[in-house]
mmCIF file of C-alpha atoms in Angstrom:
data_model
loop_
_atom_site.group_PDB
_atom_site.id
_atom_site.type_symbol
_atom_site.label_atom_id
_atom_site.label_comp_id
_atom_site.label_asym_id
_atom_site.label_seq_id
_atom_site.Cartn_x
_atom_site.Cartn_y
_atom_site.Cartn_z
ATOM 1 C CA MET A 1 -0.085 -0.001 0.177
ATOM 2 C CA ASP A 2 1.680 3.381 -1.328
ATOM 3 C CA GLY A 3 1.440 6.585 0.616
ATOM 4 C CA THR A 4 -1.608 8.048 -1.338
ATOM 5 C CA GLU A 5 -3.613 4.569 -0.541
ATOM 6 C CA SER A 6 -2.602 4.700 3.095
ATOM 7 C CA GLY A 7 -3.623 8.493 3.436
ATOM 8 C CA THR A 8 -7.138 7.556 1.837
ATOM 9 C CA MET A 9 -7.520 4.719 4.271
ATOM 10 C CA GLY A 10 -6.600 6.775 7.130
ATOM 11 C CA MET A 11 -9.392 9.641 6.216
ATOM 12 C CA LEU A 12 -11.849 6.905 5.725
ATOM 13 C CA LEU A 13 -11.212 5.641 9.142
ATOM 14 C CA ALA A 14 -11.796 9.075 10.367
ATOM 15 C CA LEU A 15 -15.012 9.168 8.591
ATOM 16 C CA LEU A 16 -16.036 6.096 9.891
ATOM 17 C CA VAL A 17 -15.157 6.918 13.370
ATOM 18 C CA ALA A 18 -17.093 10.053 13.203
ATOM 19 C CA ALA A 19 -19.981 8.298 11.861
ATOM 20 C CA LEU A 20 -19.875 5.729 14.796
ATOM 21 C CA LEU A 21 -19.465 8.584 17.400
ATOM 22 C CA ALA A 22 -22.481 10.654 16.264
ATOM 23 C CA PRO A 23 -25.198 8.432 17.209
ATOM 24 C CA LEU A 24 -23.377 7.580 20.615
ATOM 25 C CA ILE A 25 -23.210 11.390 21.344
ATOM 26 C CA GLY A 26 -26.712 11.685 20.337
ATOM 27 C CA HIS A 27 -28.052 9.052 22.501
ATOM 28 C CA ARG A 28 -26.016 10.340 25.667
ATOM 29 C CA LEU A 29 -27.376 14.022 24.556
ATOM 30 C CA ALA A 30 -30.930 12.765 24.308
ATOM 31 C CA ARG A 31 -31.399 13.284 28.133
ATOM 32 C CA TRP A 32 -31.178 16.875 27.903
ATOM 33 C CA VAL A 33 -31.660 17.575 24.219
ATOM 34 C CA ILE A 34 -32.520 15.423 20.927
ATOM 35 C CA VAL A 35 -29.841 16.365 18.397
ATOM 36 C CA PRO A 36 -30.423 14.151 15.105
ATOM 37 C CA SER A 37 -27.348 12.099 14.106
ATOM 38 C CA VAL A 38 -27.298 13.676 10.630
ATOM 39 C CA VAL A 39 -26.455 16.993 12.451
ATOM 40 C CA LEU A 40 -23.645 15.507 14.482
ATOM 41 C CA GLU A 41 -22.098 13.721 11.486
ATOM 42 C CA ILE A 42 -21.964 17.165 9.614
ATOM 43 C CA GLY A 43 -20.613 18.875 12.856
ATOM 44 C CA PHE A 44 -17.942 16.113 12.802
ATOM 45 C CA GLY A 45 -17.295 16.648 8.996
ATOM 46 C CA ILE A 46 -16.583 20.332 9.706
ATOM 47 C CA LEU A 47 -14.171 19.418 12.571
ATOM 48 C CA LEU A 48 -12.192 17.040 10.576
ATOM 49 C CA GLY A 49 -12.210 19.048 7.245
ATOM 50 C CA PRO A 50 -9.971 21.843 6.099
ATOM 51 C CA SER A 51 -11.938 24.371 7.801
ATOM 52 C CA VAL A 52 -10.512 23.273 11.256
ATOM 53 C CA LEU A 53 -8.474 20.134 11.674
ATOM 54 C CA GLY A 54 -7.492 19.403 8.047
ATOM 55 C CA ILE A 55 -7.576 15.652 8.818
ATOM 56 C CA VAL A 56 -9.847 14.874 5.926
ATOM 57 C CA ARG A 57 -9.683 16.212 2.405
ATOM 58 C CA GLU A 58 -11.751 15.039 -0.564
ATOM 59 C CA ASN A 59 -10.253 12.796 -3.113
ATOM 60 C CA ALA A 60 -11.756 10.582 -5.948
ATOM 61 C CA THR A 61 -12.136 7.837 -3.469
ATOM 62 C CA ILE A 62 -14.095 9.996 -0.695
ATOM 63 C CA THR A 63 -16.158 11.593 -3.367
ATOM 64 C CA LEU A 64 -17.380 8.426 -4.717
ATOM 65 C CA LEU A 65 -18.234 7.013 -1.321
ATOM 66 C CA ALA A 66 -20.089 10.153 -0.740
ATOM 67 C CA ASP A 67 -21.944 10.092 -3.882
ATOM 68 C CA LEU A 68 -23.030 6.579 -3.352
ATOM 69 C CA GLY A 69 -24.280 7.506 0.098
ATOM 70 C CA LEU A 70 -26.557 10.163 -1.356
ATOM 71 C CA ALA A 71 -27.542 7.889 -4.129
ATOM 72 C CA LEU A 72 -28.564 5.163 -1.181
ATOM 73 C CA LEU A 73 -30.487 8.208 0.528
ATOM 74 C CA MET A 74 -32.567 8.729 -2.303
ATOM 75 C CA PHE A 75 -33.087 5.273 -3.159
ATOM 76 C CA MET A 76 -34.523 4.797 0.359
ATOM 77 C CA ALA A 77 -36.852 7.876 -0.103
ATOM 78 C CA GLY A 78 -37.983 6.414 -3.244
ATOM 79 C CA TYR A 79 -38.491 2.862 -1.859
ATOM 80 C CA GLU A 80 -40.522 4.463 1.179
ATOM 81 C CA ILE A 81 -43.218 5.897 -1.371
ATOM 82 C CA ASP A 82 -46.518 3.899 -1.081
ATOM 83 C CA PHE A 83 -48.657 5.021 -4.130
ATOM 84 C CA ARG A 84 -51.603 2.899 -3.149
ATOM 85 C CA ARG A 85 -51.425 4.895 0.344
ATOM 86 C CA ILE A 86 -51.104 8.616 -0.804
ATOM 87 C CA LYS A 87 -52.881 8.319 -4.093
ATOM 88 C CA GLY A 88 -56.147 10.636 -4.618
ATOM 89 C CA ARG A 89 -56.712 13.623 -2.359
ATOM 90 C CA PRO A 90 -53.288 13.237 -0.297
ATOM 91 C CA LEU A 91 -51.176 13.309 -3.393
ATOM 92 C CA ASN A 92 -53.480 16.023 -5.398
ATOM 93 C CA ARG A 93 -53.294 18.450 -2.278
ATOM 94 C CA ALA A 94 -49.573 17.826 -1.901
ATOM 95 C CA LEU A 95 -48.953 18.836 -5.399
ATOM 96 C CA LEU A 96 -50.958 21.948 -5.087
ATOM 97 C CA ALA A 97 -49.122 23.025 -2.087
ATOM 98 C CA TRP A 98 -45.789 22.238 -3.654
ATOM 99 C CA ALA A 99 -46.678 24.172 -6.740
ATOM 100 C CA CYS A 100 -47.484 27.360 -4.619
ATOM 101 C CA SER A 101 -43.971 26.690 -2.745
ATOM 102 C CA VAL A 102 -42.155 26.784 -6.437
ATOM 103 C CA ALA A 103 -43.899 29.957 -7.102
ATOM 104 C CA LEU A 104 -43.286 31.723 -3.991
ATOM 105 C CA GLY A 105 -39.728 30.193 -3.649
ATOM 106 C CA LEU A 106 -38.618 31.285 -7.351
ATOM 107 C CA GLY A 107 -40.518 34.669 -6.700
ATOM 108 C CA ILE A 108 -38.059 35.334 -3.469
ATOM 109 C CA GLY A 109 -35.077 34.146 -5.568
ATOM 110 C CA TRP A 110 -36.106 36.438 -8.539
ATOM 111 C CA ALA A 111 -36.568 39.507 -6.048
ATOM 112 C CA LEU A 112 -33.369 38.809 -4.365
ATOM 113 C CA PHE A 113 -30.991 37.892 -7.290
ATOM 114 C CA GLY A 114 -32.951 38.937 -10.488
ATOM 115 C CA ALA A 115 -33.024 36.763 -13.537
ATOM 116 C CA SER A 116 -30.170 34.471 -12.859
ATOM 117 C CA ARG A 117 -29.129 30.934 -12.156
ATOM 118 C CA THR A 118 -28.516 31.899 -8.430
ATOM 119 C CA ALA A 119 -32.115 32.974 -8.140
ATOM 120 C CA LEU A 120 -33.161 29.438 -9.554
ATOM 121 C CA ILE A 121 -30.929 27.944 -7.116
ATOM 122 C CA VAL A 122 -32.131 29.744 -4.132
ATOM 123 C CA GLY A 123 -35.775 29.293 -5.319
ATOM 124 C CA LEU A 124 -35.556 25.646 -5.698
ATOM 125 C CA ALA A 125 -33.709 25.314 -1.981
ATOM 126 C CA LEU A 126 -36.780 26.832 -0.725
ATOM 127 C CA THR A 127 -39.034 24.237 -2.011
ATOM 128 C CA THR A 128 -37.442 20.925 -0.865
ATOM 129 C CA THR A 129 -38.360 18.641 1.933
ATOM 130 C CA ALA A 130 -35.916 16.253 3.436
ATOM 131 C CA LEU A 131 -38.033 13.175 3.115
ATOM 132 C CA GLY A 132 -35.041 10.567 3.302
ATOM 133 C CA THR A 133 -33.950 12.291 6.441
ATOM 134 C CA VAL A 134 -37.248 12.914 8.235
ATOM 135 C CA LEU A 135 -38.603 9.610 7.524
ATOM 136 C CA PRO A 136 -36.282 7.625 9.869
ATOM 137 C CA ILE A 137 -37.141 10.122 12.687
ATOM 138 C CA LEU A 138 -40.894 9.450 12.154
ATOM 139 C CA ARG A 139 -40.638 5.773 11.822
ATOM 140 C CA ASP A 140 -38.697 5.193 14.943
ATOM 141 C CA SER A 141 -41.200 7.392 16.922
ATOM 142 C CA GLY A 142 -43.915 5.388 15.313
ATOM 143 C CA ALA A 143 -45.751 8.781 13.736
ATOM 144 C CA LEU A 144 -45.889 7.299 10.134
ATOM 145 C CA GLY A 145 -49.263 5.679 10.874
ATOM 146 C CA GLY A 146 -52.659 7.252 10.267
ATOM 147 C CA ALA A 147 -53.760 10.169 8.313
ATOM 148 C CA PHE A 148 -50.718 12.208 9.463
ATOM 149 C CA GLY A 149 -48.177 9.687 7.962
ATOM 150 C CA THR A 150 -50.036 9.497 4.758
ATOM 151 C CA ARG A 151 -50.182 13.140 4.517
ATOM 152 C CA PHE A 152 -46.524 13.575 5.167
ATOM 153 C CA LEU A 153 -45.410 10.713 2.978
ATOM 154 C CA ALA A 154 -47.448 12.653 -0.038
ATOM 155 C CA SER A 155 -45.930 16.018 0.924
ATOM 156 C CA GLY A 156 -42.404 14.704 1.472
ATOM 157 C CA SER A 157 -42.368 12.533 -1.714
ATOM 158 C CA VAL A 158 -43.513 15.578 -3.795
ATOM 159 C CA GLY A 159 -41.201 17.691 -1.840
ATOM 160 C CA GLU A 160 -38.285 15.319 -2.805
ATOM 161 C CA PHE A 161 -38.889 14.552 -6.226
ATOM 162 C CA GLY A 162 -40.338 17.680 -7.646
ATOM 163 C CA PRO A 163 -36.920 19.675 -7.078
ATOM 164 C CA ILE A 164 -35.087 16.797 -8.304
ATOM 165 C CA VAL A 165 -37.068 16.993 -11.670
ATOM 166 C CA LEU A 166 -36.852 20.890 -11.784
ATOM 167 C CA ILE A 167 -32.764 20.574 -11.290
ATOM 168 C CA ALA A 168 -32.638 18.031 -14.160
ATOM 169 C CA LEU A 169 -34.892 20.637 -16.326
ATOM 170 C CA LEU A 170 -33.596 23.862 -15.360
ATOM 171 C CA LEU A 171 -29.957 23.360 -14.094
ATOM 172 C CA SER A 172 -28.738 20.642 -16.306
ATOM 173 C CA GLY A 173 -27.152 22.949 -18.844
ATOM 174 C CA TYR A 174 -29.645 22.169 -21.644
ATOM 175 C CA ARG A 175 -31.740 24.567 -23.348
ATOM 176 C CA PRO A 176 -35.315 24.049 -21.906
ATOM 177 C CA TRP A 177 -36.943 22.075 -24.841
ATOM 178 C CA GLU A 178 -33.708 19.629 -24.971
ATOM 179 C CA GLY A 179 -33.986 19.092 -21.257
ATOM 180 C CA THR A 180 -37.776 18.388 -21.437
ATOM 181 C CA LEU A 181 -37.362 15.825 -24.137
ATOM 182 C CA LEU A 182 -34.548 14.083 -22.423
ATOM 183 C CA LEU A 183 -36.325 14.260 -19.191
ATOM 184 C CA ALA A 184 -39.577 12.597 -20.761
ATOM 185 C CA LEU A 185 -37.193 10.139 -22.242
ATOM 186 C CA PHE A 186 -35.957 9.186 -18.907
ATOM 187 C CA PHE A 187 -39.257 9.019 -17.393
ATOM 188 C CA ALA A 188 -40.329 6.655 -20.504
ATOM 189 C CA LEU A 189 -37.414 4.373 -19.671
ATOM 190 C CA ALA A 190 -37.834 4.332 -15.918
ATOM 191 C CA GLY A 191 -41.715 3.761 -16.386
ATOM 192 C CA ALA A 192 -41.049 0.879 -18.843
ATOM 193 C CA ALA A 193 -38.740 -0.637 -15.874
ATOM 194 C CA ALA A 194 -41.245 0.020 -13.348
ATOM 195 C CA TRP A 195 -44.069 -1.803 -15.497
ATOM 196 C CA ALA A 196 -41.561 -4.535 -16.188
ATOM 197 C CA ALA A 197 -40.840 -4.672 -12.513
ATOM 198 C CA THR A 198 -44.715 -5.474 -11.492
ATOM 199 C CA ARG A 199 -44.982 -8.342 -14.228
ATOM 200 C CA PRO A 200 -45.221 -11.622 -12.454
ATOM 201 C CA ARG A 201 -42.302 -13.609 -11.827
ATOM 202 C CA SER A 202 -41.882 -17.301 -11.805
ATOM 203 C CA GLU A 203 -41.917 -19.297 -8.694
ATOM 204 C CA ARG A 204 -38.573 -20.263 -8.900
ATOM 205 C CA TRP A 205 -37.404 -16.642 -8.909
ATOM 206 C CA ALA A 206 -39.376 -15.887 -5.942
ATOM 207 C CA LEU A 207 -38.058 -18.789 -4.105
ATOM 208 C CA LEU A 208 -34.515 -17.601 -4.840
ATOM 209 C CA ILE A 209 -35.171 -14.285 -3.622
ATOM 210 C CA ARG A 210 -36.769 -15.541 -0.500
ATOM 211 C CA ALA A 211 -34.049 -18.263 -0.009
ATOM 212 C CA THR A 212 -31.073 -16.095 -0.388
ATOM 213 C CA LEU A 213 -32.087 -13.191 1.869
ATOM 214 C CA GLY A 214 -30.686 -15.275 4.873
ATOM 215 C CA SER A 215 -27.373 -16.225 2.918
ATOM 216 C CA SER A 216 -24.418 -15.197 1.287
ATOM 217 C CA ALA A 217 -25.965 -14.828 -2.078
ATOM 218 C CA GLN A 218 -28.199 -11.806 -1.167
ATOM 219 C CA VAL A 219 -29.563 -11.846 -4.441
ATOM 220 C CA ALA A 220 -32.465 -9.165 -3.667
ATOM 221 C CA VAL A 221 -29.688 -6.863 -2.217
ATOM 222 C CA ARG A 222 -27.505 -7.367 -5.281
ATOM 223 C CA LEU A 223 -30.596 -6.529 -7.529
ATOM 224 C CA CYS A 224 -31.269 -3.373 -5.814
ATOM 225 C CA MET A 225 -27.681 -2.037 -6.219
ATOM 226 C CA VAL A 226 -27.899 -3.051 -9.890
ATOM 227 C CA VAL A 227 -30.887 -1.188 -10.287
ATOM 228 C CA ILE A 228 -29.670 1.746 -8.395
ATOM 229 C CA VAL A 229 -26.482 2.078 -10.512
ATOM 230 C CA ALA A 230 -28.184 1.412 -13.754
ATOM 231 C CA LEU A 231 -30.746 4.171 -13.543
ATOM 232 C CA VAL A 232 -27.941 6.509 -11.930
ATOM 233 C CA TRP A 233 -25.822 5.669 -14.949
ATOM 234 C CA LEU A 234 -28.910 6.393 -17.409
ATOM 235 C CA ALA A 235 -29.671 9.855 -15.651
ATOM 236 C CA SER A 236 -25.953 10.991 -15.606
ATOM 237 C CA ALA A 237 -25.412 9.596 -19.357
ATOM 238 C CA MET A 238 -28.551 11.789 -20.190
ATOM 239 C CA HIS A 239 -26.698 14.621 -18.485
ATOM 240 C CA LEU A 240 -29.496 14.756 -16.052
ATOM 241 C CA ASP A 241 -28.948 14.775 -12.383
ATOM 242 C CA ALA A 242 -28.097 11.372 -10.634
ATOM 243 C CA LEU A 243 -30.467 11.867 -7.959
ATOM 244 C CA LEU A 244 -33.229 11.375 -10.348
ATOM 245 C CA GLY A 245 -32.011 7.956 -11.171
ATOM 246 C CA SER A 246 -31.562 6.825 -7.449
ATOM 247 C CA PHE A 247 -34.915 8.256 -6.382
ATOM 248 C CA ALA A 248 -36.515 6.302 -9.450
ATOM 249 C CA ALA A 249 -34.459 3.023 -8.632
ATOM 250 C CA GLY A 250 -36.336 3.207 -5.448
ATOM 251 C CA ILE A 251 -39.689 3.334 -6.850
ATOM 252 C CA VAL A 252 -38.923 0.629 -9.302
ATOM 253 C CA VAL A 253 -37.459 -2.031 -6.821
ATOM 254 C CA LYS A 254 -40.486 -1.233 -4.286
ATOM 255 C CA LEU A 255 -43.080 -1.700 -7.073
ATOM 256 C CA MET A 256 -41.084 -5.242 -7.913
ATOM 257 C CA ILE A 257 -40.718 -6.404 -4.519
ATOM 258 C CA SER A 258 -44.312 -5.468 -3.594
ATOM 259 C CA ALA A 259 -45.906 -6.949 -6.825
ATOM 260 C CA ASN A 260 -43.905 -10.379 -6.652
ATOM 261 C CA HIS A 261 -42.658 -10.733 -3.200
ATOM 262 C CA GLU A 262 -44.621 -8.673 -0.846
ATOM 263 C CA GLY A 263 -43.919 -10.816 2.080
ATOM 264 C CA GLU A 264 -40.131 -10.116 1.701
ATOM 265 C CA ALA A 265 -40.534 -6.100 1.426
ATOM 266 C CA GLU A 266 -39.644 -5.339 4.979
ATOM 267 C CA ARG A 267 -36.601 -7.601 5.116
ATOM 268 C CA VAL A 268 -35.282 -6.203 1.950
ATOM 269 C CA GLU A 269 -35.719 -2.756 3.190
ATOM 270 C CA SER A 270 -34.077 -3.655 6.356
ATOM 271 C CA LYS A 271 -30.937 -5.208 4.392
ATOM 272 C CA MET A 272 -30.887 -1.774 2.288
ATOM 273 C CA ASP A 273 -31.192 0.247 5.558
ATOM 274 C CA ALA A 274 -28.007 -1.699 7.012
ATOM 275 C CA ILE A 275 -25.895 -0.803 3.905
ATOM 276 C CA GLY A 276 -27.257 2.823 3.632
ATOM 277 C CA PHE A 277 -27.833 4.012 7.203
ATOM 278 C CA GLY A 278 -24.977 1.880 8.417
ATOM 279 C CA PHE A 279 -22.278 2.774 6.180
ATOM 280 C CA LEU A 280 -22.647 4.989 2.977
ATOM 281 C CA ILE A 281 -25.390 7.557 3.978
ATOM 282 C CA PRO A 282 -23.348 8.663 7.247
ATOM 283 C CA VAL A 283 -20.048 8.936 5.159
ATOM 284 C CA PHE A 284 -22.230 11.375 2.870
ATOM 285 C CA PHE A 285 -23.022 13.483 5.873
ATOM 286 C CA VAL A 286 -19.857 13.539 7.315
ATOM 287 C CA VAL A 287 -18.318 14.618 3.859
ATOM 288 C CA THR A 288 -20.908 17.341 3.599
ATOM 289 C CA GLY A 289 -19.296 18.743 6.491
ATOM 290 C CA VAL A 290 -15.843 18.368 5.272
ATOM 291 C CA ARG A 291 -17.003 20.324 2.158
ATOM 292 C CA PHE A 292 -18.485 22.876 4.548
ATOM 293 C CA ASP A 293 -16.506 26.273 3.853
ATOM 294 C CA LEU A 294 -16.750 27.582 7.325
ATOM 295 C CA ALA A 295 -13.710 29.859 6.845
ATOM 296 C CA SER A 296 -15.714 31.904 4.023
ATOM 297 C CA LEU A 297 -18.701 32.188 6.075
ATOM 298 C CA LEU A 298 -16.860 33.511 9.214
ATOM 299 C CA ALA A 299 -15.128 35.800 6.670
ATOM 300 C CA GLU A 300 -18.363 37.725 5.991
ATOM 301 C CA PRO A 301 -20.084 37.931 9.389
ATOM 302 C CA VAL A 302 -23.179 39.451 7.983
ATOM 303 C CA LEU A 303 -24.107 36.037 6.176
ATOM 304 C CA LEU A 304 -24.218 34.366 9.681
ATOM 305 C CA LEU A 305 -27.938 36.057 9.707
ATOM 306 C CA LEU A 306 -28.903 34.324 6.825
ATOM 307 C CA PRO A 307 -29.292 30.678 8.008
ATOM 308 C CA PRO A 308 -31.986 31.916 10.434
ATOM 309 C CA VAL A 309 -33.565 34.204 7.818
ATOM 310 C CA LEU A 310 -33.968 31.286 5.435
ATOM 311 C CA LEU A 311 -35.178 28.805 8.304
ATOM 312 C CA VAL A 312 -37.870 31.273 8.395
ATOM 313 C CA ALA A 313 -38.354 31.290 4.616
ATOM 314 C CA PHE A 314 -38.328 27.290 4.552
ATOM 315 C CA LEU A 315 -41.240 27.468 6.906
ATOM 316 C CA LEU A 316 -43.272 30.141 5.028
ATOM 317 C CA VAL A 317 -42.465 29.104 1.522
ATOM 318 C CA ARG A 318 -42.736 25.321 2.043
ATOM 319 C CA GLY A 319 -44.570 25.108 5.069
ATOM 320 C CA GLY A 320 -47.172 27.745 4.611
ATOM 321 C CA PRO A 321 -48.910 26.127 1.854
ATOM 322 C CA GLU A 322 -49.167 22.829 3.477
ATOM 323 C CA TYR A 323 -50.651 24.314 6.121
ATOM 324 C CA LEU A 324 -53.418 25.694 3.793
ATOM 325 C CA PHE A 325 -53.790 22.664 1.839
ATOM 326 C CA SER A 326 -53.757 20.003 4.662
ATOM 327 C CA ARG A 327 -57.100 21.147 6.015
ATOM 328 C CA GLY A 328 -59.253 18.094 6.071
ATOM 329 C CA ASP A 329 -56.368 15.538 5.513
ATOM 330 C CA VAL A 330 -55.233 15.535 9.100
ATOM 331 C CA PRO A 331 -56.448 16.426 12.616
ATOM 332 C CA GLU A 332 -56.320 20.212 12.956
ATOM 333 C CA ALA A 333 -54.062 19.879 15.849
ATOM 334 C CA GLN A 334 -51.568 18.089 13.912
ATOM 335 C CA ARG A 335 -51.223 20.541 11.111
ATOM 336 C CA PRO A 336 -48.594 22.784 12.639
ATOM 337 C CA ALA A 337 -46.375 19.489 12.915
ATOM 338 C CA LEU A 338 -47.016 18.923 9.122
ATOM 339 C CA VAL A 339 -45.444 22.308 8.475
ATOM 340 C CA LEU A 340 -42.729 21.572 10.398
ATOM 341 C CA PHE A 341 -41.744 18.329 9.036
ATOM 342 C CA SER A 342 -42.420 19.512 5.453
ATOM 343 C CA ALA A 343 -40.223 22.561 6.057
ATOM 344 C CA THR A 344 -37.284 20.509 7.031
ATOM 345 C CA ALA A 345 -34.546 20.592 4.302
ATOM 346 C CA LEU A 346 -30.748 19.273 3.808
ATOM 347 C CA PRO A 347 -29.627 16.889 1.258
ATOM 348 C CA LEU A 348 -30.960 18.549 -1.742
ATOM 349 C CA LEU A 349 -29.388 21.778 -0.516
ATOM 350 C CA THR A 350 -26.076 20.211 -0.590
ATOM 351 C CA VAL A 351 -26.737 19.355 -4.334
ATOM 352 C CA LEU A 352 -27.964 22.634 -5.445
ATOM 353 C CA THR A 353 -24.863 24.333 -3.578
ATOM 354 C CA THR A 354 -22.528 22.386 -5.073
ATOM 355 C CA ILE A 355 -24.252 22.944 -8.486
ATOM 356 C CA GLY A 356 -23.756 26.674 -7.605
ATOM 357 C CA THR A 357 -20.296 26.737 -6.702
ATOM 358 C CA ARG A 358 -19.248 24.417 -9.502
ATOM 359 C CA GLY A 359 -20.869 26.470 -11.969
ATOM 360 C CA GLY A 360 -19.578 29.817 -10.601
ATOM 361 C CA SER A 361 -23.164 31.264 -9.678
ATOM 362 C CA MET A 362 -22.505 30.973 -5.966
ATOM 363 C CA ASP A 363 -19.515 31.738 -3.791
ATOM 364 C CA GLY A 364 -18.390 29.281 -0.930
ATOM 365 C CA ALA A 365 -19.877 31.773 1.921
ATOM 366 C CA HIS A 366 -23.321 31.667 0.574
ATOM 367 C CA ALA A 367 -23.233 27.998 -0.102
ATOM 368 C CA ALA A 368 -22.181 27.470 3.416
ATOM 369 C CA ALA A 369 -25.041 29.676 4.626
ATOM 370 C CA ILE A 370 -27.761 27.770 2.783
ATOM 371 C CA VAL A 371 -26.221 24.201 4.123
ATOM 372 C CA ALA A 372 -26.183 26.094 7.741
ATOM 373 C CA ALA A 373 -29.728 26.756 7.246
ATOM 374 C CA GLY A 374 -30.511 23.234 6.442
ATOM 375 C CA MET A 375 -28.800 22.030 9.441
ATOM 376 C CA LEU A 376 -30.898 24.400 11.670
ATOM 377 C CA SER A 377 -33.877 23.019 10.048
ATOM 378 C CA VAL A 378 -32.815 19.289 10.755
ATOM 379 C CA LEU A 379 -31.746 20.347 14.138
ATOM 380 C CA ILE A 380 -34.848 22.352 15.247
ATOM 381 C CA LEU A 381 -37.798 21.542 13.107
ATOM 382 C CA PRO A 382 -38.113 17.863 13.453
ATOM 383 C CA GLN A 383 -37.700 17.710 17.265
ATOM 384 C CA ALA A 384 -40.535 20.611 17.381
ATOM 385 C CA GLY A 385 -42.896 18.616 15.195
ATOM 386 C CA GLY A 386 -42.567 15.528 17.262
ATOM 387 C CA ALA A 387 -43.110 17.212 20.406
ATOM 388 C CA LEU A 388 -46.410 18.590 18.874
ATOM 389 C CA LEU A 389 -47.363 15.013 17.819
ATOM 390 C CA ARG A 390 -46.810 13.708 21.207
ATOM 391 C CA ARG A 391 -48.940 16.351 22.735
ATOM 392 C CA THR A 392 -51.796 16.031 20.300
ATOM 393 C CA ALA A 393 -51.436 12.129 20.253
ATOM 394 C CA GLY A 394 -54.519 11.891 22.545
ATOM 395 C CA THR A 395 -56.839 14.197 20.756
ATOM 396 C CA ALA A 396 -56.070 13.125 17.315
ATOM 397 C CA ALA A 397 -57.136 9.613 17.494
ATOM 398 C CA PRO A 398 -60.755 10.476 18.515
ATOM 399 C CA ALA A 399 -60.995 12.901 15.700
ATOM 400 C CA GLU A 400 -59.495 10.479 13.060
ATOM 401 C CA ARG A 401 -62.103 7.911 14.100
ATOM 402 C CA SER A 402 -64.943 10.068 13.853
ATOM 403 C CA ARG A 403 -63.619 11.179 10.421
ATOM 404 C CA GLU A 404 -63.691 7.729 9.272
ATOM 405 C CA GLU A 405 -67.137 7.035 10.788
ATOM 406 C CA GLY A 406 -68.538 10.047 8.774
#
C-alpha cells in the first residue's frame, strides 16, 4: 500500500469513526436535548475537514463513497413511497401545495438575485423537503401511521422528487426544450422498467429471492444495487441529475418487491437500511461537513444572519402552503407539525449549492450559509414537530375515528 492509498484509508477511518460517534453522542445528549445524528455527522465533518483540523480532504475515493451515500439516501426515499396509500386526495393536495411553494420560492429568488442561475438555486432550495432524512425520525417514533403519516408521505415525496425534476430540467445545462425531451425520455425508460418490475415472476425466481435473503448470495440486495447504479448511470449519461436515477430506482424496486415478493418487502428494506444508514449515508453527511466552507462564512459575518432568515423562509415557502392545503386531511391540531416536518430540508441543499459553486454562480460563503440553514432545520423542526405530535396524540385518534365513521 503506497502513501496515497494509506492516506485515503486513514481519512476513511476518520469518517467512519465520526459516523460511529455521532449516534453514540446523540444518545448521551438525548437526556437533555435531542440532536439528530445527521447534524452531529455534519458537525464532525466540519471539525475533520479543511476548515478546522484538516484531517480529511476530498479525493476521488472519498467523493465516490459520498456520492454512493447520497444515491442510497435517495433510493431509500423512493423505496418508502407507497402509491396505493398516498394516491388521490393526499397526493393531489400535496402537488398543489408544492406548486405554490415553487411560485413563492422562485419569486423570492428572483426578487433577491434577479433573473439568474443563483435565483433558481435559492428558489428551488426553498421548495425542498428532506424526506429521506425525516422518514427515519418519524418511523422510529411510530408517527408514520394514520392520516398524518399518509399526508406527510405525500408531501415529502413531492417535496423530494419535484425539486429533483426541476434541477434536471432547469440546471442540467440543456436548453429548456432539450431538457424536457430528455427528461420525458428518462421517465419513459424508468416507467418501462417499473412496468416490467410489476410483471409476475416465476415461482423459481421468488424462491431464489426468499432463500438467499438469509444467505451469502443476497440476490435481492444485489438486484437493488444493480437497479440503483443502472438508473443513476442512465440519468448521468443523459446529463440529468443522478439523484433522479436513484430516486426512480427506489420506486422501481419497491414496485417489483411489492408485486412479486410482498412478504419480503420489509426484509429487503432492512438489508438496504443496513448498507445505507450503517455505512454509506453517514459517510455522505460527514463529507458534507468536510465540504462546508466555514472559513468563508466566518469571513463575512453578515452572512451569519442568513441561516435563521432562510429557516423562516423554509417555514413560509414550504410549510405555509402545506398548512393551507392540509385542511381536512389531518387533525387540526397536527397541521402545525406537518408544516414543521415539510419545511425540513438538507440533502438537496448540498446538491444545489454544489451545482452553484461548481458553475461559478454562488460563492463558498453563500453556499455554506444555505447548508447551515438546512442543518438548523434538521436540528430544530423535526424535534418541534415531534413534540407537537406527542402533545396531540391523545386528541388526534378520536378525531380521526369520527372522520372515518363520517
